[in-house]
Amino acid sequence: MADNETKPYVLAVDDEANIAELVSMALGLNGFEVATAGSGRAALDAVRARRPDLMVLDVMLPDLDGFEVARRLRQVEGAATRLPIIFLTARDTTKDKVEGLRLGGDDYVTKPFSVEELVERVKAVLRRSSGAGPGEHRLSFADLTIDEDTRDVWRGELLIELTPTEYKLLHYLLANARRVLTRQQLLEHVWDYTFTGNASVLETYISYLRAKVDTVEPPLIHTVRGVGYALRLPRDHKV
């Protein structure tokens, strides 16, 4: 790589200067351009000044913790501009790992760590996020997007939190966008029900989805009377 313009740009965020320097040196030796930040607010400022291709983000920071930094980034991002994040932390409980992944983290590396392993994880995440390898699988319709790898759901720039069942229902609707799906089809696919006696559970979850997905115009989830539901634009919508 001849110059910084052709190098992937990584922001390493850690309040321990020796760790930030270690990460910076290891990535630099492997062909990355690296900048560092020592706090959550400094990280957000750095992203605003120049968006990195990936962020290595410590969770335990002195002002805003890493989870809050990720939360704020996800709130203002669009689905197509999502910044890959690898959490780097001494907090290794399952609860913390789940929280990191729920916030759209792409990987979670615990301290103490191998710099060689971290470098390989950075390379792998960048391959996925660039579409250069497996992992870049998204479904989109209008301004609604689902990332099938991270299970993130976006409506425009709004990140939507869904339960596993809500996600499965929305994913099926989006995978069949514009098609009318019968209640029976939806029950069988989402709940594995082969009878119609539990149709009320479908109606309940459709209402849950509408309360989360259709908070902005135009509404996308539509009832087809006597048949079922469809994810589509309103008939009178003008592009």
PDB file of N, CA, C and O in Angstrom, residues 12-25 36-38 58 111:
ATOM      1  N   ALA A  12      -8.851   3.258  17.202  1.00  0.00           N
ATOM      2  CA  ALA A  12      -8.689   2.441  18.404  1.00  0.00           C
ATOM      3  C   ALA A  12      -8.992   3.299  19.620  1.00  0.00           C
ATOM      4  O   ALA A  12      -8.334   4.317  19.843  1.00  0.00           O
ATOM      5  N   VAL A  13      -9.989   2.880  20.408  1.00  0.00           N
ATOM      6  CA  VAL A  13     -10.438   3.679  21.543  1.00  0.00           C
ATOM      7  C   VAL A  13     -10.171   2.921  22.841  1.00  0.00           C
ATOM      8  O   VAL A  13     -10.747   1.855  23.077  1.00  0.00           O
ATOM      9  N   ASP A  14      -9.274   3.469  23.670  1.00  0.00           N
ATOM     10  CA  ASP A  14      -8.962   2.850  24.962  1.00  0.00           C
ATOM     11  C   ASP A  14      -8.363   3.916  25.862  1.00  0.00           C
ATOM     12  O   ASP A  14      -7.510   4.696  25.407  1.00  0.00           O
ATOM     13  N   ASP A  15      -8.796   3.970  27.127  1.00  0.00           N
ATOM     14  CA  ASP A  15      -8.262   4.985  28.030  1.00  0.00           C
ATOM     15  C   ASP A  15      -6.895   4.597  28.595  1.00  0.00           C
ATOM     16  O   ASP A  15      -6.230   5.421  29.222  1.00  0.00           O
ATOM     17  N   GLU A  16      -6.469   3.348  28.371  1.00  0.00           N
ATOM     18  CA  GLU A  16      -5.126   2.935  28.767  1.00  0.00           C
ATOM     19  C   GLU A  16      -4.202   3.167  27.578  1.00  0.00           C
ATOM     20  O   GLU A  16      -4.271   2.455  26.572  1.00  0.00           O
ATOM     21  N   ALA A  17      -3.326   4.177  27.718  1.00  0.00           N
ATOM     22  CA  ALA A  17      -2.502   4.595  26.584  1.00  0.00           C
ATOM     23  C   ALA A  17      -1.629   3.469  26.061  1.00  0.00           C
ATOM     24  O   ALA A  17      -1.411   3.358  24.842  1.00  0.00           O
ATOM     25  N   ASN A  18      -1.149   2.602  26.946  1.00  0.00           N
ATOM     26  CA  ASN A  18      -0.271   1.519  26.489  1.00  0.00           C
ATOM     27  C   ASN A  18      -1.019   0.518  25.620  1.00  0.00           C
ATOM     28  O   ASN A  18      -0.473  -0.019  24.653  1.00  0.00           O
ATOM     29  N   ILE A  19      -2.301   0.266  25.944  1.00  0.00           N
ATOM     30  CA  ILE A  19      -3.091  -0.659  25.124  1.00  0.00           C
ATOM     31  C   ILE A  19      -3.431  -0.024  23.780  1.00  0.00           C
ATOM     32  O   ILE A  19      -3.340  -0.673  22.729  1.00  0.00           O
ATOM     33  N   ALA A  20      -3.816   1.248  23.803  1.00  0.00           N
ATOM     34  CA  ALA A  20      -4.115   1.940  22.549  1.00  0.00           C
ATOM     35  C   ALA A  20      -2.890   1.941  21.643  1.00  0.00           C
ATOM     36  O   ALA A  20      -2.996   1.736  20.425  1.00  0.00           O
ATOM     37  N   GLU A  21      -1.710   2.153  22.233  1.00  0.00           N
ATOM     38  CA  GLU A  21      -0.478   2.163  21.446  1.00  0.00           C
ATOM     39  C   GLU A  21      -0.155   0.776  20.906  1.00  0.00           C
ATOM     40  O   GLU A  21       0.287   0.626  19.758  1.00  0.00           O
ATOM     41  N   LEU A  22      -0.403  -0.261  21.716  1.00  0.00           N
ATOM     42  CA  LEU A  22      -0.156  -1.641  21.284  1.00  0.00           C
ATOM     43  C   LEU A  22      -1.040  -1.999  20.089  1.00  0.00           C
ATOM     44  O   LEU A  22      -0.577  -2.566  19.096  1.00  0.00           O
ATOM     45  N   VAL A  23      -2.320  -1.657  20.192  1.00  0.00           N
ATOM     46  CA  VAL A  23      -3.259  -1.933  19.104  1.00  0.00           C
ATOM     47  C   VAL A  23      -2.864  -1.154  17.859  1.00  0.00           C
ATOM     48  O   VAL A  23      -2.851  -1.679  16.739  1.00  0.00           O
ATOM     49  N   SER A  24      -2.516   0.120  18.053  1.00  0.00           N
ATOM     50  CA  SER A  24      -2.131   0.972  16.932  1.00  0.00           C
ATOM     51  C   SER A  24      -0.897   0.428  16.222  1.00  0.00           C
ATOM     52  O   SER A  24      -0.842   0.358  14.985  1.00  0.00           O
ATOM     53  N   MET A  25       0.099   0.002  17.007  1.00  0.00           N
ATOM     54  CA  MET A  25       1.331  -0.513  16.411  1.00  0.00           C
ATOM     55  C   MET A  25       1.077  -1.810  15.645  1.00  0.00           C
ATOM     56  O   MET A  25       1.562  -1.992  14.515  1.00  0.00           O
ATOM     57  N   THR A  36      -6.055   7.013  17.418  1.00  0.00           N
ATOM     58  CA  THR A  36      -6.455   6.580  18.754  1.00  0.00           C
ATOM     59  C   THR A  36      -7.270   7.665  19.450  1.00  0.00           C
ATOM     60  O   THR A  36      -7.170   8.851  19.123  1.00  0.00           O
ATOM     61  N   ALA A  37      -8.090   7.225  20.399  1.00  0.00           N
ATOM     62  CA  ALA A  37      -8.854   8.133  21.251  1.00  0.00           C
ATOM     63  C   ALA A  37      -8.888   7.532  22.647  1.00  0.00           C
ATOM     64  O   ALA A  37      -8.891   6.314  22.799  1.00  0.00           O
ATOM     65  N   GLY A  38      -8.913   8.393  23.672  1.00  0.00           N
ATOM     66  CA  GLY A  38      -8.823   7.904  25.045  1.00  0.00           C
ATOM     67  C   GLY A  38     -10.091   8.002  25.847  1.00  0.00           C
ATOM     68  O   GLY A  38     -10.100   7.693  27.037  1.00  0.00           O
ATOM     69  N   ASP A  58     -12.997   0.061  23.446  1.00  0.00           N
ATOM     70  CA  ASP A  58     -12.994  -0.423  24.820  1.00  0.00           C
ATOM     71  C   ASP A  58     -14.356  -0.135  25.450  1.00  0.00           C
ATOM     72  O   ASP A  58     -14.981   0.894  25.156  1.00  0.00           O
ATOM     73  N   LYS A 111      -9.881  -8.868  27.268  1.00  0.00           N
ATOM     74  CA  LYS A 111      -8.518  -8.681  27.771  1.00  0.00           C
ATOM     75  C   LYS A 111      -8.225  -9.742  28.835  1.00  0.00           C
ATOM     76  O   LYS A 111      -9.112 -10.065  29.618  1.00  0.00           O
TER      77      LYS A 111
END
